[in-house]
Short mmCIF file of C-alpha atoms in Angstrom, two decimals:
data_model
loop_
_atom_site.label_atom_id
_atom_site.label_comp_id
_atom_site.label_asym_id
_atom_site.label_seq_id
_atom_site.Cartn_x
_atom_site.Cartn_y
_atom_site.Cartn_z
CA UNK A 1 76.40 -41.59 5.33
CA UNK A 2 77.75 -40.71 1.69
CA UNK A 3 81.27 -39.66 1.89
CA UNK A 4 83.67 -42.71 3.75
CA UNK A 5 86.57 -40.59 4.41
CA UNK A 6 84.87 -38.03 6.34
CA UNK A 7 84.47 -38.45 10.03
CA UNK A 8 81.19 -40.05 11.46
CA UNK A 9 80.47 -41.86 8.36
CA UNK A 10 78.01 -44.72 8.73
CA UNK A 11 77.04 -47.01 5.92
CA UNK A 12 73.93 -45.87 4.02
CA UNK A 13 72.10 -49.14 5.17
CA UNK A 14 72.61 -49.36 8.73
CA UNK A 15 71.99 -45.10 8.61
CA UNK A 16 68.71 -46.05 7.16
CA UNK A 17 67.56 -49.35 9.70
CA UNK A 18 68.74 -47.06 12.68
CA UNK A 19 66.70 -43.92 11.58
CA UNK A 20 63.65 -45.93 10.44
CA UNK A 21 63.62 -48.33 14.00
CA UNK A 22 61.38 -48.30 16.72
CA UNK A 23 63.28 -44.93 18.38
CA UNK A 24 63.25 -43.14 15.01
CA UNK A 25 65.92 -40.85 14.40
CA UNK A 26 66.80 -40.90 18.21
CA UNK A 27 68.08 -44.49 17.52
CA UNK A 28 70.94 -43.05 16.23
CA UNK A 29 72.28 -41.71 19.17
CA UNK A 30 73.58 -44.70 20.52
CA UNK A 31 75.42 -45.60 17.13
CA UNK A 32 78.95 -45.24 16.51
CA UNK A 33 80.36 -44.26 13.10
CA UNK A 34 82.45 -46.90 11.02
CA UNK A 35 85.43 -45.46 12.09
CA UNK A 36 84.95 -46.24 16.24
CA UNK A 37 83.47 -49.64 15.20
CA UNK A 38 86.31 -50.97 13.22
CA UNK A 39 88.51 -49.61 16.09
CA UNK A 40 86.96 -50.98 18.89
CA UNK A 41 85.98 -54.46 17.57
CA UNK A 42 89.12 -54.94 15.09
CA UNK A 43 91.99 -52.54 15.94
CA UNK A 44 91.67 -51.12 11.87
CA UNK A 45 91.69 -47.70 11.38
CA UNK A 46 90.32 -46.04 8.50
CA UNK A 47 92.49 -42.60 7.03
CA UNK A 48 90.24 -39.58 6.95
CA UNK A 49 90.56 -36.46 5.33
CA UNK A 50 91.37 -34.12 8.67
CA UNK A 51 94.77 -32.46 8.52
CA UNK A 52 96.66 -31.27 11.28
CA UNK A 53 95.22 -27.62 10.52
CA UNK A 54 91.76 -28.91 11.57
CA UNK A 55 92.93 -30.56 14.46
CA UNK A 56 94.28 -27.11 15.96
CA UNK A 57 91.41 -25.87 15.13
CA UNK A 58 89.18 -27.66 16.76
CA UNK A 59 91.23 -28.08 19.93
CA UNK A 60 91.85 -23.79 19.90
CA UNK A 61 88.19 -23.35 19.60
CA UNK A 62 87.37 -25.58 22.38
CA UNK A 63 90.08 -23.91 24.69
CA UNK A 64 88.29 -20.37 23.43
CA UNK A 65 84.68 -20.58 24.87
CA UNK A 66 84.03 -18.09 27.42
CA UNK A 67 85.04 -19.15 30.81
CA UNK A 68 82.05 -21.13 32.90
CA UNK A 69 82.00 -20.73 36.45
CA UNK A 70 83.61 -17.65 36.63
CA UNK A 71 87.43 -19.04 35.87
CA UNK A 72 89.09 -20.57 33.22
CA UNK A 73 89.87 -23.89 32.89
CA UNK A 74 92.60 -26.31 34.10
CA UNK A 75 94.59 -27.80 30.74
CA UNK A 76 96.13 -30.89 31.70
CA UNK A 77 98.66 -31.52 29.43
CA UNK A 78 99.55 -35.43 28.51
CA UNK A 79 103.30 -36.28 27.17
CA UNK A 80 104.83 -39.69 26.39
CA UNK A 81 107.73 -39.81 28.57
CA UNK A 82 109.22 -41.82 25.59
CA UNK A 83 108.97 -38.89 23.32
CA UNK A 84 111.14 -36.57 25.36
CA UNK A 85 111.60 -33.61 24.02
CA UNK A 86 108.03 -33.59 23.50
CA UNK A 87 107.94 -32.26 19.99
CA UNK A 88 104.40 -30.79 20.75
CA UNK A 89 105.59 -29.10 24.21
CA UNK A 90 106.83 -25.89 22.61
CA UNK A 91 103.77 -25.73 20.19
CA UNK A 92 101.23 -25.75 23.18
CA UNK A 93 101.85 -21.89 24.04
CA UNK A 94 100.81 -20.77 20.43
CA UNK A 95 97.72 -23.13 20.82
CA UNK A 96 96.89 -21.12 23.80
CA UNK A 97 97.72 -17.82 22.73
CA UNK A 98 96.93 -14.63 24.32
CA UNK A 99 92.91 -15.11 24.32
CA UNK A 100 93.01 -17.93 26.12
CA UNK A 101 91.86 -17.76 29.71
CA UNK A 102 93.71 -20.64 31.30
CA UNK A 103 93.70 -21.01 35.19
CA UNK A 104 96.22 -23.18 35.31
CA UNK A 105 98.36 -26.14 33.67
CA UNK A 106 99.33 -29.51 34.98
CA UNK A 107 101.74 -31.82 33.02
CA UNK A 108 101.41 -35.09 32.93
CA UNK A 109 104.48 -37.39 32.18
CA UNK A 110 102.69 -41.00 30.63
CA UNK A 111 104.21 -44.46 29.91
CA UNK A 112 106.76 -44.52 32.97
CA UNK A 113 105.61 -48.25 33.55
CA UNK A 114 107.43 -49.03 29.93
CA UNK A 115 111.55 -48.27 31.15
CA UNK A 116 113.38 -50.20 33.27
CA UNK A 117 114.54 -48.32 36.67
CA UNK A 118 118.37 -48.19 35.07
CA UNK A 119 119.10 -46.74 39.05
CA UNK A 120 117.26 -45.90 42.51
CA UNK A 121 115.50 -42.81 42.11
CA UNK A 122 115.05 -42.84 38.09
CA UNK A 123 111.58 -41.44 38.49
CA UNK A 124 112.47 -38.46 40.30
CA UNK A 125 115.00 -38.26 37.53
CA UNK A 126 112.26 -38.65 34.86
CA UNK A 127 110.13 -35.86 36.87
CA UNK A 128 113.17 -33.39 36.40
CA UNK A 129 113.56 -34.13 32.60
CA UNK A 130 109.70 -33.52 32.60
CA UNK A 131 110.30 -30.29 34.34
CA UNK A 132 113.31 -29.07 32.24
CA UNK A 133 111.26 -29.72 28.65
CA UNK A 134 108.94 -27.72 29.87
CA UNK A 135 110.73 -24.59 31.22
CA UNK A 136 112.29 -25.37 27.57
CA UNK A 137 109.22 -24.93 25.71
CA UNK A 138 108.80 -21.43 27.41
CA UNK A 139 104.92 -22.18 28.81
CA UNK A 140 104.73 -19.07 30.54
CA UNK A 141 100.59 -19.13 29.07
CA UNK A 142 98.95 -20.35 32.33
CA UNK A 143 100.67 -21.07 36.18
CA UNK A 144 102.18 -25.05 36.18
CA UNK A 145 100.42 -26.22 38.66
CA UNK A 146 102.27 -29.64 38.87
CA UNK A 147 104.46 -32.38 37.27
CA UNK A 148 103.11 -35.93 37.86
CA UNK A 149 104.69 -39.40 36.13
CA UNK A 150 101.65 -42.22 35.64
CA UNK A 151 100.75 -45.25 33.44
CA UNK A 152 97.44 -44.44 32.41
CA UNK A 153 97.57 -48.22 31.26
CA UNK A 154 98.51 -50.10 34.35
CA UNK A 155 97.25 -47.55 36.61
CA UNK A 156 100.46 -46.57 38.34
CA UNK A 157 100.35 -42.99 39.79
CA UNK A 158 96.77 -42.36 39.01
CA UNK A 159 95.42 -42.41 42.21
CA UNK A 160 98.11 -39.73 43.03
CA UNK A 161 96.84 -37.81 40.07
CA UNK A 162 93.13 -37.41 41.20
CA UNK A 163 94.15 -36.92 44.94
CA UNK A 164 96.89 -33.88 43.32
CA UNK A 165 93.39 -32.48 41.11
CA UNK A 166 91.11 -32.99 43.89
CA UNK A 167 93.31 -30.82 46.78
CA UNK A 168 94.32 -28.42 44.22
CA UNK A 169 91.82 -27.61 41.26
CA UNK A 170 88.97 -29.16 43.45
CA UNK A 171 85.74 -28.68 41.62
CA UNK A 172 86.83 -24.85 40.37
CA UNK A 173 86.33 -24.93 36.60
CA UNK A 174 86.61 -27.26 33.32
CA UNK A 175 89.49 -29.31 32.37
CA UNK A 176 90.93 -30.15 29.29
CA UNK A 177 92.92 -32.69 28.45
CA UNK A 178 95.45 -32.40 25.76
CA UNK A 179 98.30 -33.77 24.01
CA UNK A 180 100.01 -35.10 21.03
CA UNK A 181 98.58 -38.47 18.94
CA UNK A 182 99.32 -41.52 20.80
CA UNK A 183 100.22 -39.89 24.36
CA UNK A 184 97.64 -42.37 25.35
CA UNK A 185 95.41 -39.54 26.18
CA UNK A 186 92.43 -41.46 25.40
CA UNK A 187 93.37 -44.21 27.90
CA UNK A 188 93.74 -41.91 30.58
CA UNK A 189 90.74 -40.64 30.05
CA UNK A 190 88.80 -43.83 30.14
CA UNK A 191 90.70 -44.60 32.93
CA UNK A 192 89.55 -40.95 35.42
CA UNK A 193 86.10 -41.90 34.15
CA UNK A 194 86.08 -45.13 35.80
CA UNK A 195 88.08 -43.20 39.07
CA UNK A 196 86.93 -41.09 42.10
CA UNK A 197 87.23 -37.96 39.84
CA UNK A 198 84.13 -38.90 37.97
CA UNK A 199 80.43 -38.50 39.33
CA UNK A 200 79.48 -42.17 40.15
CA UNK A 201 76.89 -42.79 37.57
CA UNK A 202 78.67 -41.18 34.57
CA UNK A 203 80.40 -44.34 33.62
CA UNK A 204 77.12 -45.72 32.70
CA UNK A 205 76.09 -42.88 30.59
CA UNK A 206 79.21 -41.89 28.88
CA UNK A 207 80.58 -43.77 26.13
CA UNK A 208 84.51 -44.58 26.58
CA UNK A 209 86.96 -42.97 24.27
CA UNK A 210 88.07 -45.22 21.56
CA UNK A 211 91.66 -46.53 22.55
CA UNK A 212 94.05 -47.69 19.78
CA UNK A 213 97.46 -46.88 18.08
CA UNK A 214 96.48 -45.39 15.64
CA UNK A 215 97.18 -41.34 15.66
CA UNK A 216 94.61 -38.98 16.14
CA UNK A 217 92.06 -41.18 17.41
CA UNK A 218 89.26 -38.86 19.16
CA UNK A 219 88.03 -36.54 17.09
CA UNK A 220 85.75 -34.83 18.65
CA UNK A 221 85.17 -33.30 22.48
CA UNK A 222 84.38 -36.61 24.75
CA UNK A 223 83.29 -35.67 28.43
CA UNK A 224 82.50 -36.60 31.66
CA UNK A 225 81.36 -34.99 34.67
CA UNK A 226 83.96 -33.93 37.41
CA UNK A 227 82.37 -34.53 41.14
CA UNK A 228 82.46 -32.37 43.50
CA UNK A 229 85.42 -33.23 45.92
CA UNK A 230 83.66 -32.46 49.56
CA UNK A 231 85.07 -32.98 53.07
CA UNK A 232 83.37 -36.07 53.63
CA UNK A 233 84.07 -37.24 50.09
CA UNK A 234 87.87 -36.38 50.45
CA UNK A 235 87.59 -38.30 53.62
CA UNK A 236 85.70 -41.63 53.20
CA UNK A 237 88.40 -41.78 49.80
CA UNK A 238 91.52 -41.52 51.72
CA UNK A 239 89.98 -44.13 54.32
CA UNK A 240 89.76 -46.30 51.36
CA UNK A 241 93.39 -45.81 50.06
CA UNK A 242 94.74 -46.13 53.65
CA UNK A 243 92.86 -49.76 53.81
CA UNK A 244 94.04 -50.62 50.91
CA UNK A 245 97.43 -49.75 51.40
CA UNK A 246 97.60 -52.47 54.05
CA UNK A 247 96.60 -55.51 52.02
CA UNK A 248 99.13 -57.85 50.52
CA UNK A 249 98.81 -59.80 47.34
CA UNK A 250 97.80 -62.60 48.74
CA UNK A 251 94.74 -60.86 50.24
CA UNK A 252 93.50 -60.21 46.93
CA UNK A 253 90.84 -61.81 45.23
CA UNK A 254 91.87 -64.29 42.34
CA UNK A 255 90.43 -62.33 39.90
CA UNK A 256 92.28 -58.81 41.50
CA UNK A 257 95.78 -61.15 41.31
CA UNK A 258 94.93 -62.62 37.67
CA UNK A 259 94.50 -58.89 36.68
CA UNK A 260 97.30 -57.52 38.71
CA UNK A 261 99.37 -60.41 36.95
CA UNK A 262 98.57 -59.70 33.44
CA UNK A 263 99.47 -55.93 34.40
CA UNK A 264 102.98 -57.06 35.84
CA UNK A 265 103.72 -58.42 32.28
CA UNK A 266 102.80 -55.05 30.94
CA UNK A 267 104.77 -52.70 32.46
CA UNK A 268 107.18 -52.35 35.09
CA UNK A 269 105.32 -49.72 37.29
CA UNK A 270 101.77 -51.01 38.14
CA UNK A 271 99.22 -49.70 40.29
CA UNK A 272 95.25 -49.91 40.93
CA UNK A 273 92.26 -47.15 40.79
CA UNK A 274 89.67 -47.74 43.06
CA UNK A 275 85.99 -46.26 43.25
CA UNK A 276 84.91 -44.99 46.86
CA UNK A 277 81.85 -43.76 45.86
CA UNK A 278 80.04 -46.43 44.13
CA UNK A 279 76.47 -46.41 42.29
CA UNK A 280 73.64 -48.90 43.57
CA UNK A 281 72.42 -51.00 40.70
CA UNK A 282 68.76 -51.79 40.72
CA UNK A 283 68.32 -55.27 40.32
CA UNK A 284 67.20 -56.71 36.85
CA UNK A 285 63.38 -57.43 36.60
CA UNK A 286 62.53 -60.41 34.29
CA UNK A 287 59.77 -59.21 32.35
CA UNK A 288 58.16 -62.34 29.96
CA UNK A 289 54.40 -63.03 28.82
CA UNK A 290 53.49 -66.36 29.85
CA UNK A 291 51.39 -67.11 26.30
CA UNK A 292 54.95 -66.50 24.32
CA UNK A 293 56.10 -69.82 26.26
CA UNK A 294 53.35 -71.73 25.53
CA UNK A 295 53.42 -73.82 21.94
CA UNK A 296 52.93 -76.75 21.06
CA UNK A 297 55.47 -79.67 19.90
CA UNK A 298 54.64 -79.33 16.27
CA UNK A 299 55.54 -75.70 16.56
CA UNK A 300 58.92 -73.67 16.84
CA UNK A 301 58.86 -71.62 19.52
CA UNK A 302 57.75 -67.69 19.04
CA UNK A 303 60.79 -64.79 19.72
CA UNK A 304 59.05 -61.82 21.18
CA UNK A 305 60.59 -58.50 19.25
CA UNK A 306 63.21 -57.44 21.45
CA UNK A 307 62.31 -54.06 23.57
CA UNK A 308 64.00 -50.58 22.63
CA UNK A 309 66.31 -50.40 25.72
CA UNK A 310 66.01 -46.68 26.40
CA UNK A 311 69.78 -44.59 26.76
CA UNK A 312 70.44 -43.57 30.31
CA UNK A 313 70.37 -39.80 30.21
CA UNK A 314 71.85 -37.11 33.11
CA UNK A 315 68.89 -35.49 34.75
CA UNK A 316 68.95 -31.65 34.55
CA UNK A 317 69.69 -31.06 38.28
CA UNK A 318 73.46 -33.19 37.71
CA UNK A 319 74.60 -31.09 34.86
CA UNK A 320 73.33 -27.72 35.26
CA UNK A 321 76.28 -26.61 37.62
CA UNK A 322 78.32 -29.67 36.66
CA UNK A 323 82.22 -29.07 36.31
CA UNK A 324 83.24 -31.08 32.73
CA UNK A 325 87.05 -32.92 32.32
CA UNK A 326 87.49 -32.70 28.30
CA UNK A 327 89.29 -35.23 25.96
CA UNK A 328 90.39 -33.41 22.92
CA UNK A 329 91.65 -34.71 19.60
CA UNK A 330 95.29 -35.60 19.49
CA UNK A 331 97.87 -32.94 18.24
CA UNK A 332 99.26 -34.66 15.39
CA UNK A 333 103.33 -34.74 15.59
CA UNK A 334 105.20 -33.76 12.37
CA UNK A 335 108.36 -34.95 11.35
CA UNK A 336 107.06 -38.02 12.81
CA UNK A 337 108.17 -41.61 11.59
CA UNK A 338 104.67 -43.17 12.75
CA UNK A 339 103.23 -41.08 9.67
CA UNK A 340 105.01 -43.08 7.14
CA UNK A 341 104.00 -45.88 8.48
CA UNK A 342 100.49 -48.42 7.77
CA UNK A 343 98.45 -49.93 11.12
CA UNK A 344 100.36 -53.06 10.96
CA UNK A 345 103.66 -51.22 11.05
CA UNK A 346 102.64 -49.13 13.81
CA UNK A 347 101.39 -51.60 15.96
CA UNK A 348 104.93 -52.90 15.50
CA UNK A 349 106.40 -50.05 16.32
CA UNK A 350 104.61 -48.61 19.31
CA UNK A 351 105.55 -50.48 22.85
CA UNK A 352 102.82 -51.63 24.69
CA UNK A 353 104.77 -53.76 27.22
CA UNK A 354 107.70 -52.96 29.63
CA UNK A 355 110.71 -52.64 27.42
CA UNK A 356 113.57 -55.13 27.51
CA UNK A 357 116.96 -52.90 26.85
CA UNK A 358 119.36 -54.75 24.36
CA UNK A 359 122.85 -53.83 24.61
CA UNK A 360 125.85 -54.83 21.98
CA UNK A 361 129.48 -53.55 22.13
CA UNK A 362 130.80 -52.27 18.66
CA UNK A 363 134.00 -51.44 17.36
CA UNK A 364 134.23 -48.88 15.15
CA UNK A 365 133.18 -49.85 11.49
CA UNK A 366 130.28 -51.65 12.73
CA UNK A 367 126.65 -50.73 12.36
CA UNK A 368 123.69 -51.00 14.23
CA UNK A 369 120.32 -51.34 12.48
CA UNK A 370 116.92 -50.84 14.46
CA UNK A 371 114.65 -52.45 11.86
CA UNK A 372 114.59 -50.36 8.78
CA UNK A 373 113.59 -47.20 10.34
CA UNK A 374 116.89 -46.01 11.78
CA UNK A 375 120.99 -46.87 11.57
CA UNK A 376 123.72 -46.09 13.70
CA UNK A 377 127.39 -46.28 12.46
CA UNK A 378 130.28 -46.33 14.65
CA UNK A 379 132.73 -44.33 12.22
CA UNK A 380 135.85 -43.63 14.64
CA UNK A 381 136.97 -44.01 18.05
CA UNK A 382 139.97 -45.57 19.95
CA UNK A 383 137.83 -48.30 22.18
CA UNK A 384 134.80 -50.29 21.99
CA UNK A 385 131.42 -48.76 23.06
CA UNK A 386 128.70 -50.02 24.41
CA UNK A 387 125.30 -48.93 22.32
CA UNK A 388 121.75 -50.14 24.20
CA UNK A 389 118.65 -50.07 22.14
CA UNK A 390 115.31 -49.21 24.17
CA UNK A 391 112.52 -49.62 21.23
CA UNK A 392 109.44 -51.59 21.50
CA UNK A 393 110.62 -55.76 21.65
CA UNK A 394 109.00 -56.27 18.47
CA UNK A 395 111.60 -54.27 16.25
CA UNK A 396 114.81 -56.37 15.34
CA UNK A 397 117.94 -54.97 16.04
CA UNK A 398 120.67 -56.28 13.33
CA UNK A 399 124.34 -55.42 13.21
CA UNK A 400 126.71 -55.70 10.54
CA UNK A 401 129.66 -53.96 9.38
CA UNK A 402 130.39 -50.73 7.52
CA UNK A 403 131.22 -52.10 4.34
CA UNK A 404 128.00 -54.64 4.29
CA UNK A 405 125.50 -52.39 5.43
CA UNK A 406 124.26 -50.50 2.37
CA UNK A 407 124.10 -54.27 0.99
CA UNK A 408 122.16 -55.54 3.40
CA UNK A 409 119.73 -52.59 4.12
CA UNK A 410 119.05 -53.01 0.17
CA UNK A 411 118.11 -56.17 0.17
CA UNK A 412 116.89 -56.55 3.26
CA UNK A 413 114.83 -53.37 3.97
CA UNK A 414 110.81 -54.36 3.04
CA UNK A 415 111.81 -57.91 3.91
CA UNK A 416 111.49 -60.26 6.99
CA UNK A 417 115.37 -59.63 8.65
CA UNK A 418 114.46 -56.05 9.22
CA UNK A 419 110.40 -56.18 9.46
CA UNK A 420 109.40 -52.47 9.41
CA UNK A 421 108.47 -51.21 6.55
CA UNK A 422 106.51 -53.99 5.62
CA UNK A 423 106.03 -54.96 1.69
CA UNK A 424 109.08 -55.81 0.07
CA UNK A 425 110.18 -54.02 -2.90
CA UNK A 426 106.93 -51.84 -3.51
CA UNK A 427 106.17 -51.00 -0.13
CA UNK A 428 110.37 -49.72 -0.23
CA UNK A 429 110.11 -47.17 -3.76
CA UNK A 430 107.71 -45.64 -1.90
CA UNK A 431 109.02 -45.29 1.69
CA UNK A 432 111.45 -42.41 2.00
CA UNK A 433 115.67 -43.07 1.93
CA UNK A 434 117.55 -42.74 5.00
CA UNK A 435 119.24 -39.63 5.40
CA UNK A 436 122.57 -39.77 7.45
CA UNK A 437 123.33 -36.98 10.50
CA UNK A 438 127.29 -37.05 12.00
CA UNK A 439 127.36 -36.90 15.57
CA UNK A 440 130.51 -36.91 18.06
CA UNK A 441 130.19 -37.96 21.12
CA UNK A 442 133.05 -37.63 24.44
CA UNK A 443 132.63 -40.54 27.00
CA UNK A 444 132.06 -40.06 30.18
CA UNK A 445 132.96 -43.75 31.40
CA UNK A 446 132.05 -47.37 31.19
CA UNK A 447 128.55 -47.19 33.48
CA UNK A 448 126.86 -44.38 32.41
CA UNK A 449 125.71 -42.96 28.80
CA UNK A 450 127.03 -39.71 27.52
CA UNK A 451 123.87 -38.95 25.07
CA UNK A 452 120.89 -40.61 23.68
CA UNK A 453 120.26 -40.73 20.07
CA UNK A 454 116.94 -40.67 19.39
CA UNK A 455 115.74 -41.91 16.00
CA UNK A 456 112.34 -40.45 14.86
CA UNK A 457 109.54 -42.18 17.30
CA UNK A 458 111.08 -45.51 16.57
CA UNK A 459 113.12 -45.64 19.53
CA UNK A 460 116.87 -44.81 20.76
CA UNK A 461 119.74 -45.57 21.05
CA UNK A 462 122.09 -45.30 24.50
CA UNK A 463 125.83 -44.42 23.64
CA UNK A 464 128.49 -45.75 26.53
CA UNK A 465 131.83 -44.93 26.27
CA UNK A 466 135.34 -44.95 28.22
CA UNK A 467 135.68 -41.31 29.79
CA UNK A 468 137.16 -39.14 27.41
CA UNK A 469 136.75 -41.14 24.52
CA UNK A 470 136.11 -39.42 21.36
CA UNK A 471 133.34 -40.93 19.10
CA UNK A 472 132.68 -40.39 15.36
CA UNK A 473 129.23 -41.68 14.56
CA UNK A 474 126.94 -41.59 12.07
CA UNK A 475 123.07 -41.89 12.78
CA UNK A 476 120.22 -42.30 9.70
CA UNK A 477 116.55 -41.68 10.20
CA UNK A 478 114.25 -41.64 6.93
CA UNK A 479 113.87 -38.53 5.34
CA UNK A 480 111.10 -35.86 6.62
CA UNK A 481 111.61 -37.14 10.07
CA UNK A 482 113.48 -36.36 13.21
CA UNK A 483 116.89 -37.16 14.26
CA UNK A 484 117.62 -36.01 18.02
CA UNK A 485 120.99 -36.24 19.86
CA UNK A 486 119.71 -36.17 23.70
CA UNK A 487 121.67 -34.90 26.28
CA UNK A 488 121.75 -35.78 29.07
CA UNK A 489 120.19 -39.50 28.33
CA UNK A 490 117.00 -39.90 29.72
CA UNK A 491 118.36 -43.69 31.29
CA UNK A 492 122.08 -42.87 31.75
CA UNK A 493 122.85 -45.98 33.88
CA UNK A 494 120.47 -48.44 31.04
CA UNK A 495 123.87 -50.10 29.92
CA UNK A 496 124.16 -52.04 33.14
CA UNK A 497 120.76 -53.28 32.73
CA UNK A 498 121.93 -56.57 30.59
CA UNK A 499 123.09 -60.25 31.21
CA UNK A 500 126.59 -61.65 30.45
CA UNK A 501 128.17 -61.44 26.75
CA UNK A 502 126.93 -63.99 24.26
CA UNK A 503 129.79 -66.06 22.84
CA UNK A 504 130.90 -64.96 19.46
CA UNK A 505 128.21 -61.88 19.05
CA UNK A 506 128.57 -58.44 19.78
CA UNK A 507 125.22 -59.14 21.85
CA UNK A 508 124.47 -59.40 25.73
CA UNK A 509 121.95 -61.40 26.94
CA UNK A 510 118.59 -59.63 28.06
CA UNK A 511 117.56 -58.97 31.75
CA UNK A 512 113.96 -57.71 32.60
CA UNK A 513 113.96 -56.02 35.71
CA UNK A 514 111.10 -56.96 38.02
CA UNK A 515 107.68 -55.02 38.14
CA UNK A 516 106.79 -52.90 40.91
CA UNK A 517 103.08 -52.58 42.37
CA UNK A 518 102.02 -49.44 44.35
CA UNK A 519 98.98 -48.91 46.78
CA UNK A 520 99.84 -52.74 48.12
CA UNK A 521 102.30 -53.74 51.13
CA UNK A 522 104.95 -55.78 50.04
CA UNK A 523 105.64 -59.02 51.47
CA UNK A 524 108.95 -59.73 50.74
CA UNK A 525 107.92 -61.99 48.21
CA UNK A 526 109.49 -62.15 44.79
#
């Protein structure tokens, strides 16, 4: 209660009221720190003094614990498919080291719901990209069990992930959830906590991980006990999944349909995470004092003091041989534009809804701005080319000529036209300048992109050009952030997801593909 910038800080008056309450010091056990409170209730994050080295120290120390139950842990590494090539993946082998007794590695590509299907089989192609990233990162420290694609937010692929974990890993040892900041680890932890992977009584006892777009929000190790997947439990689970697969959307309850439609607005791929093993909760008992209910007309009603609610705990037998799933602090991404942004700006930059691609046809001498966080100049080429922006729908895209580009950036960076960063001239004085990188590409056809120009974590621009057409480009990102030319592109046919050309402009009308729901029987209804 003294250092407001330290993890776990509670204001002094709150600390005093909790520790001196009816439960004594035990009253602090159910409390949350000021940071988690602000994240959960107001979406605000306090800047804490927790350097990247300390993040790695916490995770590394946890992984170096002596193996429990005679076997090392399974490492469940979560990566954001939008960030491929994942900047943290190459660091993973160094984090593990030769003294980490890992028994297996399962890589999970998250946020696939945000990306539109640019062609049939696009998920298979994404999976291949994740596998290639693992190979390129040289992950030989632990045997690669599998690669899965999921959306922790919409539930897509999660039932398959749970089945894979129960089938291959069973309950052999502990599981550690690893990944970069903002990869969705806390969201996945919360989803698994409400699934068949977790003991049925645990969701009432375990505090959910704090979910927030601010990087590095899980400071300590959260955990839940893994259910033992006996033959009977697996059979009952499979029966539930088979029964749910025969349902149509029309057979869902009104609440279920409402929630499903909510998820459809957020992502292209939607799934449902159910529970086979439900804990029977006791009926609430009404406890009252008749004397407290009788008062004269001249008196105010008397309120009995609130009884202290005992926090539910696991019994010794429930946890003595338990295997646990741990959520770890996110590994901080270096050279990332998010590290330069304030929390309001982060919320605009990170996509939370299905990304609608925006395609523009540019001639040589034209410039594309992605907010004030990235810029792509088309310097030389014989023919027009197509530039498809894949980024948060809240980030503006502005097209200009090369002769006006510098003046536009100087005038509008920090202002409404380019939106991010925010705060006008004062904000831009402290914001790093954009630095250029020259790029040469050769087109492969008018329907297939040749490469993605990834502007750090702000998004990317897929470039499509006529076959054998040589393009001279110059791309910019803020100084100290990573600019990556991704070949082959993640969504090579993204330029085909567009409407008609808007007359008198370089832009095409946007087009949003329909959402797909797994684990439900299709009815042919749009």
